[in-house]
XYZ file of C-alpha atoms in Angstrom:
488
model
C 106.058 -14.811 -17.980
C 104.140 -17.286 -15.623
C 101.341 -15.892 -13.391
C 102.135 -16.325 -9.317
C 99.186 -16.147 -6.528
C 100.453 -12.611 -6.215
C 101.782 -11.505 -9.894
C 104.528 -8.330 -9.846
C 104.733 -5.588 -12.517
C 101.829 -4.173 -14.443
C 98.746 -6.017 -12.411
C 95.204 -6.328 -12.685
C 93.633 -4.549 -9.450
C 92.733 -6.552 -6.385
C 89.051 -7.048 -5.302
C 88.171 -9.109 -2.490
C 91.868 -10.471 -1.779
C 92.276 -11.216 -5.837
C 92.644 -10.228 -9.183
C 89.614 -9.746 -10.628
C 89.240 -8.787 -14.444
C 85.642 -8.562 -14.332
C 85.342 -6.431 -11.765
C 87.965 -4.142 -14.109
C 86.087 -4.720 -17.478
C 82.364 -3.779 -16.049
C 84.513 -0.371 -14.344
C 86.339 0.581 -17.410
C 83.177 0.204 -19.953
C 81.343 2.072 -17.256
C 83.622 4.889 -17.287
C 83.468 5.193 -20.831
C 80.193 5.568 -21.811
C 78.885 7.200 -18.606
C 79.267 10.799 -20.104
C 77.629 9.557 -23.289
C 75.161 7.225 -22.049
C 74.739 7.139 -18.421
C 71.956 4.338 -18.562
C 73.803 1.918 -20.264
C 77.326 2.977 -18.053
C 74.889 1.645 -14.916
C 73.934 -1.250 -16.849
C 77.332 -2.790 -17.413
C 78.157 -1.566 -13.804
C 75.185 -3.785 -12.943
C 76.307 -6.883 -15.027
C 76.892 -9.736 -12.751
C 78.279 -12.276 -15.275
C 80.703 -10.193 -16.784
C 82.313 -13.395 -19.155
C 78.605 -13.857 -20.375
C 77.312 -10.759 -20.557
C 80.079 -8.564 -21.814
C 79.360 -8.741 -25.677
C 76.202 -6.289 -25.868
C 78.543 -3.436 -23.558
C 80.964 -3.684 -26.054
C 78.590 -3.104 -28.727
C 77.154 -0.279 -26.983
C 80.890 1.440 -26.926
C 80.512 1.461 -30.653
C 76.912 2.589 -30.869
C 77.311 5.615 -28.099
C 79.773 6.778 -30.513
C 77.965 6.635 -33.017
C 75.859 10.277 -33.191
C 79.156 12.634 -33.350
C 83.269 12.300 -33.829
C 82.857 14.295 -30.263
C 80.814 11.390 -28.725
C 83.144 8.666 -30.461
C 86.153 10.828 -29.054
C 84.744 11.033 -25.353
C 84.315 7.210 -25.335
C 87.779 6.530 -25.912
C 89.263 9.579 -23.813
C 87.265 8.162 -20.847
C 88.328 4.521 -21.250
C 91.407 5.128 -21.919
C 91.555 7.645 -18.501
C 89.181 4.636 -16.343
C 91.797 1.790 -17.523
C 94.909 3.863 -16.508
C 93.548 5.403 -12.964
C 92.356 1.524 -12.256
C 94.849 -0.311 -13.252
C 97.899 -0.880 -10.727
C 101.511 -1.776 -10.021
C 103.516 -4.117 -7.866
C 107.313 -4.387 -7.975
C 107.802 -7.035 -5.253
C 105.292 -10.125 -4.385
C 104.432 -8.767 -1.095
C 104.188 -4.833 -1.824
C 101.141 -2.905 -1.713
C 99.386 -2.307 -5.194
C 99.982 1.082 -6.637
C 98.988 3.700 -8.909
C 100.160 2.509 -12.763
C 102.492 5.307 -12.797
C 104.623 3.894 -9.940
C 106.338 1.912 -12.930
C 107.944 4.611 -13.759
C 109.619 5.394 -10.621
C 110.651 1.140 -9.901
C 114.399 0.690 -9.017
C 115.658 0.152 -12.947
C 118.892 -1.879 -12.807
C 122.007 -0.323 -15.613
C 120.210 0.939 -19.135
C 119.454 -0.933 -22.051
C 122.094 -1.626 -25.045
C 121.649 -1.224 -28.339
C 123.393 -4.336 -30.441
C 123.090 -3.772 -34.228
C 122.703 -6.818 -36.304
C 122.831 -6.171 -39.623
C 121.151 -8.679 -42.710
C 123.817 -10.093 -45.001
C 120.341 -11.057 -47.244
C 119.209 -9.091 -50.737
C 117.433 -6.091 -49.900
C 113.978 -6.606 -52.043
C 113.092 -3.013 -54.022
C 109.554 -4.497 -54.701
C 105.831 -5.256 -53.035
C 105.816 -9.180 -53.433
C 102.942 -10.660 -51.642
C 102.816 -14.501 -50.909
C 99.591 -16.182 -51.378
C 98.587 -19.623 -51.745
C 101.944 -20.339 -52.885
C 102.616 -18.003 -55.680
C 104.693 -14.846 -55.074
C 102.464 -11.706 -55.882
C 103.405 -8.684 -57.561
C 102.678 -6.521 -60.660
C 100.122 -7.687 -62.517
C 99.226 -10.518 -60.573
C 99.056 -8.589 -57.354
C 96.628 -6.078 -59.321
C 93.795 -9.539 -60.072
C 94.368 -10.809 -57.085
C 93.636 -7.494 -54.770
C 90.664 -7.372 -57.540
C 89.415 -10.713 -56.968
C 89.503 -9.836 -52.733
C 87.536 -6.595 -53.561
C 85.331 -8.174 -55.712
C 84.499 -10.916 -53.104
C 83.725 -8.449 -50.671
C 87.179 -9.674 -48.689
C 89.175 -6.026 -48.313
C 87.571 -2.484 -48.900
C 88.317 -1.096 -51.780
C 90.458 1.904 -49.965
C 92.392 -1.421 -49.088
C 93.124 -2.225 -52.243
C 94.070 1.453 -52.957
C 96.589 1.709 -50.677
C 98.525 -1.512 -51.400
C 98.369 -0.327 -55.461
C 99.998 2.605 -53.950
C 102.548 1.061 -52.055
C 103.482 -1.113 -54.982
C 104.245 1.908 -57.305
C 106.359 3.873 -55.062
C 108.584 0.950 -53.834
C 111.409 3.473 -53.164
C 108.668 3.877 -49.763
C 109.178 0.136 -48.205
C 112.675 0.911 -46.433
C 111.176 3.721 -44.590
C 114.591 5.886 -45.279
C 114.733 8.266 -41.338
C 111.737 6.428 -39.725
C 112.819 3.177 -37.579
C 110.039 0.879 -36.488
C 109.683 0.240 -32.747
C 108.125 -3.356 -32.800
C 106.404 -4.202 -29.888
C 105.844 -8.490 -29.460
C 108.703 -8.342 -32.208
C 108.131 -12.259 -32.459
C 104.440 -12.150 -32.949
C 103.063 -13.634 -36.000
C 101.029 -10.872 -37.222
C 104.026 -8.285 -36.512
C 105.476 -6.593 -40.005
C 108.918 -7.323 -38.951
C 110.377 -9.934 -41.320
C 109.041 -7.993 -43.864
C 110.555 -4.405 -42.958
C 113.538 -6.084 -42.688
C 113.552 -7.669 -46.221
C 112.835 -4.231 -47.671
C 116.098 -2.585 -45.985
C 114.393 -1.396 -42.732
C 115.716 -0.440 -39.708
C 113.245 -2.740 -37.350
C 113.843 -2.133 -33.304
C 112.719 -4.999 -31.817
C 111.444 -5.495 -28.251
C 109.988 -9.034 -26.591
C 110.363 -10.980 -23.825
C 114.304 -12.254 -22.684
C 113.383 -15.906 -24.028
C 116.116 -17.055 -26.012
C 113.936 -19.023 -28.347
C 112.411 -15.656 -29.734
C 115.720 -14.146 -29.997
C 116.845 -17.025 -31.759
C 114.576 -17.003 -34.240
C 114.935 -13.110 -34.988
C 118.430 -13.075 -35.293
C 118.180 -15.616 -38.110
C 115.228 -13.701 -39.505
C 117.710 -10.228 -39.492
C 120.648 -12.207 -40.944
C 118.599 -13.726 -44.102
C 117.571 -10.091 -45.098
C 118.566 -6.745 -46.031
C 117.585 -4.516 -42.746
C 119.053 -3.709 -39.316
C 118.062 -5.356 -36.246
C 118.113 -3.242 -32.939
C 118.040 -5.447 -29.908
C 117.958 -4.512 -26.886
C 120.640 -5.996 -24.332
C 121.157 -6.207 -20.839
C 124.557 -6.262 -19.562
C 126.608 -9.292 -19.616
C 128.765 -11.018 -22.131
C 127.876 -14.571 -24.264
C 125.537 -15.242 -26.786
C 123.292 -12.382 -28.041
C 120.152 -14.658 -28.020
C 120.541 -15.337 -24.363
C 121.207 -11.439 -23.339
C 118.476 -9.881 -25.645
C 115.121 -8.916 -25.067
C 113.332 -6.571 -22.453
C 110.098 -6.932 -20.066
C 107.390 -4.636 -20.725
C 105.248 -5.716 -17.365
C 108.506 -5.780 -15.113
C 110.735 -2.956 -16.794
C 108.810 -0.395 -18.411
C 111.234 2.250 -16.975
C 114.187 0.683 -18.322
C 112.692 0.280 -21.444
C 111.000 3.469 -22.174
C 114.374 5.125 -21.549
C 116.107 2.838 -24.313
C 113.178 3.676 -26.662
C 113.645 7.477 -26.311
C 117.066 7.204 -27.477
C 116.004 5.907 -31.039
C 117.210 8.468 -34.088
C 114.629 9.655 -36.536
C 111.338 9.818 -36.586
C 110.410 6.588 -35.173
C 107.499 4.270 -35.280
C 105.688 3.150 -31.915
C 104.091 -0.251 -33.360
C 101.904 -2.748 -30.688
C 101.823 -6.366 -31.784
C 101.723 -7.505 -28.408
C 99.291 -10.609 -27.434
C 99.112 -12.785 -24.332
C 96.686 -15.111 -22.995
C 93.759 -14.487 -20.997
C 94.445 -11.751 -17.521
C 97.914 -11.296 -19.107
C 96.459 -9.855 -22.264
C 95.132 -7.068 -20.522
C 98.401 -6.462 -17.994
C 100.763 -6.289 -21.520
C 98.506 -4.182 -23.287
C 97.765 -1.598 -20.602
C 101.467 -1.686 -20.099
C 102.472 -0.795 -23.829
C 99.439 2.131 -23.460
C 101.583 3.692 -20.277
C 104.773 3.462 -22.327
C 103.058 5.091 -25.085
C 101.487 7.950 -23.014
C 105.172 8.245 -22.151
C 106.859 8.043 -25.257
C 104.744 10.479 -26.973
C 104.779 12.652 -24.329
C 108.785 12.878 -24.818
C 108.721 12.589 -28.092
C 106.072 14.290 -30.301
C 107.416 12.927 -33.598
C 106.742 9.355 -32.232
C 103.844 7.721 -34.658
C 101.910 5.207 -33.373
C 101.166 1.669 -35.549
C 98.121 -0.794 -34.381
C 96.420 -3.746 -35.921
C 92.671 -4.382 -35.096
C 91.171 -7.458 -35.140
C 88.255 -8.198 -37.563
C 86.569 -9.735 -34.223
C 85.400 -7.105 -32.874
C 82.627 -3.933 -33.396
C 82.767 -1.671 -36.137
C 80.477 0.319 -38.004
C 80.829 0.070 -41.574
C 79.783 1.650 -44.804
C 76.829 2.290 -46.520
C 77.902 0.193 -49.449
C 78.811 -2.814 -47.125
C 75.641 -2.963 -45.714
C 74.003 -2.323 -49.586
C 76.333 -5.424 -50.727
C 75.950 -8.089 -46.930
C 71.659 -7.318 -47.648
C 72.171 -8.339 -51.530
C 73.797 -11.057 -50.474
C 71.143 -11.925 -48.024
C 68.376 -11.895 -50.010
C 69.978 -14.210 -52.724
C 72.276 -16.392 -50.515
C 73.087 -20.310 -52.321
C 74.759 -23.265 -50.861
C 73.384 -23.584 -46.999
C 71.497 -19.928 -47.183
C 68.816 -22.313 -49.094
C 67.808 -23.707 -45.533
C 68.130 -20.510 -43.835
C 64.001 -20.676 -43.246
C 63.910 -23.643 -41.545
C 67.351 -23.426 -39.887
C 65.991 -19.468 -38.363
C 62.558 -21.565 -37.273
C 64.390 -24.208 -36.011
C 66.827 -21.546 -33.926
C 63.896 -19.143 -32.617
C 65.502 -16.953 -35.024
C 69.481 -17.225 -33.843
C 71.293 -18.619 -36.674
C 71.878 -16.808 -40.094
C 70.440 -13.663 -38.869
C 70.936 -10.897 -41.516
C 74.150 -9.239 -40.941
C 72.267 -5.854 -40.397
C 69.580 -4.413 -40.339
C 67.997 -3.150 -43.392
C 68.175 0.305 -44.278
C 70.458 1.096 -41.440
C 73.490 3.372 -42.142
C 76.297 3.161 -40.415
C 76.001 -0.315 -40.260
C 77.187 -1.779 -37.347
C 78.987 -5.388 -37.644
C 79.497 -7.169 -34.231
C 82.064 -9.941 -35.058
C 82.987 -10.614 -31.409
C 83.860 -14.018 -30.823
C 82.861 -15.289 -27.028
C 85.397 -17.979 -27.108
C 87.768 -14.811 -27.101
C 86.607 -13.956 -24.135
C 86.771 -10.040 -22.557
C 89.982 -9.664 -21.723
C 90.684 -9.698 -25.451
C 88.066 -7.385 -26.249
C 88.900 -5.072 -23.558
C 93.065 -5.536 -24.740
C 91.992 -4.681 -28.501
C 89.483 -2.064 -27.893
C 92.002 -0.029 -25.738
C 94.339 -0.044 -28.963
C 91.251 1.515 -31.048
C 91.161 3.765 -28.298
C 94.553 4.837 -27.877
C 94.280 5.297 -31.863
C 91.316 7.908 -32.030
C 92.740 9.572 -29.210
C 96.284 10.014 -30.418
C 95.043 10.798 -34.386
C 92.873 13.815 -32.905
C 95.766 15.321 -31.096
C 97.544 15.390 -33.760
C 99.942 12.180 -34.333
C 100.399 10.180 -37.159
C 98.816 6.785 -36.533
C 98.427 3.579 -38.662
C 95.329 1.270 -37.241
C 94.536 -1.340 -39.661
C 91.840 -3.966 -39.697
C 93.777 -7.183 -40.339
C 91.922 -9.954 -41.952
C 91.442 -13.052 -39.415
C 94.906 -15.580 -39.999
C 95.593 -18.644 -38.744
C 98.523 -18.159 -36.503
C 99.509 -20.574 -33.855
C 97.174 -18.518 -31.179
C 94.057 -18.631 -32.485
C 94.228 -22.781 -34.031
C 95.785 -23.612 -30.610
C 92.019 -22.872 -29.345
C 89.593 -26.200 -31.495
C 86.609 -24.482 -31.668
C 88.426 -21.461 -33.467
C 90.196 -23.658 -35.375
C 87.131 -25.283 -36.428
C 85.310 -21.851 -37.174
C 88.665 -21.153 -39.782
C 88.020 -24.257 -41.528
C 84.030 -23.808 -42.116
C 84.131 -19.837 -42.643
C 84.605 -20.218 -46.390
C 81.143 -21.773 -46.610
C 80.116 -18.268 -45.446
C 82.267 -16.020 -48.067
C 84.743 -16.008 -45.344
C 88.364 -16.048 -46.077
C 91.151 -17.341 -43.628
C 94.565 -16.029 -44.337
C 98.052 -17.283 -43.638
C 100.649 -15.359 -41.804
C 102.808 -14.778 -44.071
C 100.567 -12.980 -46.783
C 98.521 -11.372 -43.782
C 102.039 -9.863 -42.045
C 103.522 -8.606 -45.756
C 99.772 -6.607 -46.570
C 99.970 -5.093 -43.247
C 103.331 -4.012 -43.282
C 102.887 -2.426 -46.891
C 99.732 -0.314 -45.100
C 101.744 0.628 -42.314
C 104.578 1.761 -45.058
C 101.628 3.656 -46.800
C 100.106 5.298 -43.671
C 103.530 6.826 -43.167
C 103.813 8.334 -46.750
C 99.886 9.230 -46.806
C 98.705 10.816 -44.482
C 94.626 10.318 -43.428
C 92.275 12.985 -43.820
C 92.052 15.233 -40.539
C 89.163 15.463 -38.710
C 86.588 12.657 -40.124
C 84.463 10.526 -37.468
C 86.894 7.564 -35.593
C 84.942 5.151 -37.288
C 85.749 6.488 -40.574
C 88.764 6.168 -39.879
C 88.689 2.677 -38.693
C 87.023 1.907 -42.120
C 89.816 3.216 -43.961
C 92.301 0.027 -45.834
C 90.163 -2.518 -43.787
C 91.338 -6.430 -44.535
C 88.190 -7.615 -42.485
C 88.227 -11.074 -44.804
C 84.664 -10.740 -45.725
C 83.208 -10.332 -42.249
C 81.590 -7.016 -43.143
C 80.083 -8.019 -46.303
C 79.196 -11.305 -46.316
C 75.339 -11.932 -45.453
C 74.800 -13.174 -41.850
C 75.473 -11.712 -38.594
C 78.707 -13.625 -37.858
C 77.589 -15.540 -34.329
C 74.535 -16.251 -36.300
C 76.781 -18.332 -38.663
C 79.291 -18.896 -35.591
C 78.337 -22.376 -34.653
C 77.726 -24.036 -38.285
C 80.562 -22.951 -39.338
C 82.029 -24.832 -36.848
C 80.229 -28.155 -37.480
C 81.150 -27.497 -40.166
C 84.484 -26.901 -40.262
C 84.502 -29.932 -37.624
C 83.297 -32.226 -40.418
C 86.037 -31.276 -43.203
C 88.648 -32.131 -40.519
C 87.499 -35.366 -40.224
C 86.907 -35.753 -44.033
């Protein structure tokens, strides 16, 4: 999908004769905190430098949530409600900009085709969790999910769940509930491994053979079914499959409301920069939608640890021990905080402070990521309260081919385990996810508990929460650091 002077589909709302995300981020973060916090809705209104200033308004959308599950509930309701009235579409370069909901009514061309593929591979009846190249399960998956609890990498409900899961492996093939996978190719999706345990996975991602290449041969090594959508035309199924979400969300949301069973609604969508936020607010419309058609839908998200969450009580108990007798380079944290005016290996909160609340934003992510990732959070409290079933997970930070693409993330990766960090791989990141999802499904959450409760709940944060310094404080060594082991 390659951005034009004038881009078509799901776009980002003109201002001034162009695109202009800031101008959407400062509106949207407005909107939701203005009925919460009406000072600090005129302060990001006010924000002039919305790439350098946007980290403290996105903290604030955390803290003005903060007081009551009502407060937390009207934050998300209202930016969910600003994004979608603000947001706009264009079907033809050319055309006037229109309300999002014109998608919907786009000239579709013929619908969608379903083509089966089914796996000729073993379907596996067990929780097997690859990690550091051993193949976890039983006993050994028990020490290790010890070992991440212990080192403050996973919460504890984490390791719960995944015990769970691993008992009751009758669960993994999800018998009556397909899985809509949304960015089927991504790295961080749970596709290849719904598919080894039987699944039936339908996939959705961009008509680019390359992806479809690669997830047919995925669904033919394993046990599951692959549903792939198909436009119409005869040839090879890698060159016919796939689906636009920006261009064809009509098209598409009529294929996905002819799935059997009880399906799954899961977003592992990511794009670049503007793009992000076009994809992601076009997957929210579909949503709004789907669900609206089809009550039984559940929804599936993965947060990223790099963002704002509050935490709990114990976390903050374990990141100020940790603090107050940090080794290694916390023994020149004095001079290193003198050195800094106080700016690097802050304490990760602030003592005696419960919720705590752990900014991880990154601002080499930029806002259009936090904006794309905090409307999933969004979607997720709001969907939860009314009733659906929903699976938000915070996924540990991995190293997949988007984030080392970027050097000074890639550096940050390779110096975070001086800071009780840990960096997963893909492989054991997309498996652990995919057995929460598979648990979220069987166990249902407790209704009615505070969204960030909820967020809490199975988090795989890698250590972010509990480790002891505020993780920008530690941003930059970690990258001279990591810096420095590349070149040794």
């Amino acid at each position: 999908m390659s951005e034009t002077a004038q881009p078509t589909g799901v776009v980002i709302p003109t201002v001034d004769g162009a695109p202009s995300t800031s101008a959407l981020g400062r509106g949207v973060v407005a909107d939701a905190l203005r009925a919460v916090n009406p000072e600090w809705a005129r302060d990001a209104e006010r924000t002039t430098d919305w790439r350098g200033g946007y980290l403290r308004h996105f903290h604030r959308l955390v803290e003005a949530g903060l007081p009551s599950r009502e407060a937390a509930l009207t934050v998300a309701a209202d930016g969910l409600t600003g994004l979608r009235s603000r947001m706009r579409y264009r079907h033809r370069p050319g055309d006037e900009e229109q309300p999002l909901d014109a998608a919907f009514d786009a000239p579709a061309g013929a619908p969608l085709r379903t083509v089966t593929v089914t796996g000729s591979g073993e379907v596996r009846r067990d929780l097997v969790v690859p990690y550091r190249g051993e193949r976890l399960q039983g006993a050994s998956l028990d020490r290790q999910l010890d070992r991440w609890v212990d080192g403050g990498v996973v919460e504890r409900s984490c390791a719960d769940a995944v015990r769970t899961v691993a008992a009751n492996p009758d669960w993994l093939a999800l018998p009556g509930r397909p899985v809509v996978v949304l960015g089927a190719g991504a790295e961080m999706g749970p596709l290849t491994a719904l598919l080894r345990w039987g699944a039936d996975v339908v996939a959705v991602d961009l008509p680019r053979p390359a992806i479809w290449q690669r997830l047919l041969e995925t669904a033919h090594r394993h046990g599951g079914r692959l549903h792939v959508p198909v436009a119409d035309g005869d040839g090879d199924l890698a060159r016919r499959a796939g689906a636009d979400l920006l261009h064809d969300l009509r098209r598409v949301t009529g294929w996905l409301g002819e799935v059997g069973g009880a399906p799954v609604l899961g977003n592992y969508v990511y794009a670049d920069g503007p793009l992000n936020v076009r994809v992601a607010t076009a997957v929210d419309a579909l949503t709004v939608r789907l669900r609206a058609a089809r009550p039984d839908v559940a929804l599936a998200f993965l947060a990223t640890p790099t963002d704002v969450f509050a935490v709990p009580d114990d976390a903050v108990d374990e990141a100020t021990r940790r603090y107050a007798t940090a080794t290694g380079i916390g023994r020149l944290r004095r001079p290193l905080r003198a050195l800094s005016g106080g700016r690097l290996l802050a304490p990760n909160y602030p003592a005696g402070r419960y919720p705590g609340v752990n900014d991880s934003l990154v601002p080499q992510q930029g806002p259009n990521y936090a904006l794309a990732k905090r409307l999933q959070r969004w979607r997720a409290a709001h969907e939860r309260a009314a009733g659906a079933t929903v699976s938000l997970t915070v996924a540990p930070a991995t190293r997949t081919r988007s984030v080392l693409k970027n050097r000074l993330l890639a550096a940050a990766y390779a110096g975070a385990h001086r800071f009780g960090i840990e960096i997963f791989e893909p492989a054991t990141s997309n498996t652990l996810m995919a057995a929460l999802l598979v648990h979220d499904l069987h166990v249902p959450r407790p209704a009615g508990t505070h969204p960030w409760q909820e967020e809490a709940y199975a988090a795989a944060h890698g250590g972010l929460w509990r480790q002891a310094y505020a993780p920008r404080s530690a941003l930059g060594l970690a990258v001279l650091l990591g810096i420095g082991a590349a070149r040794g």
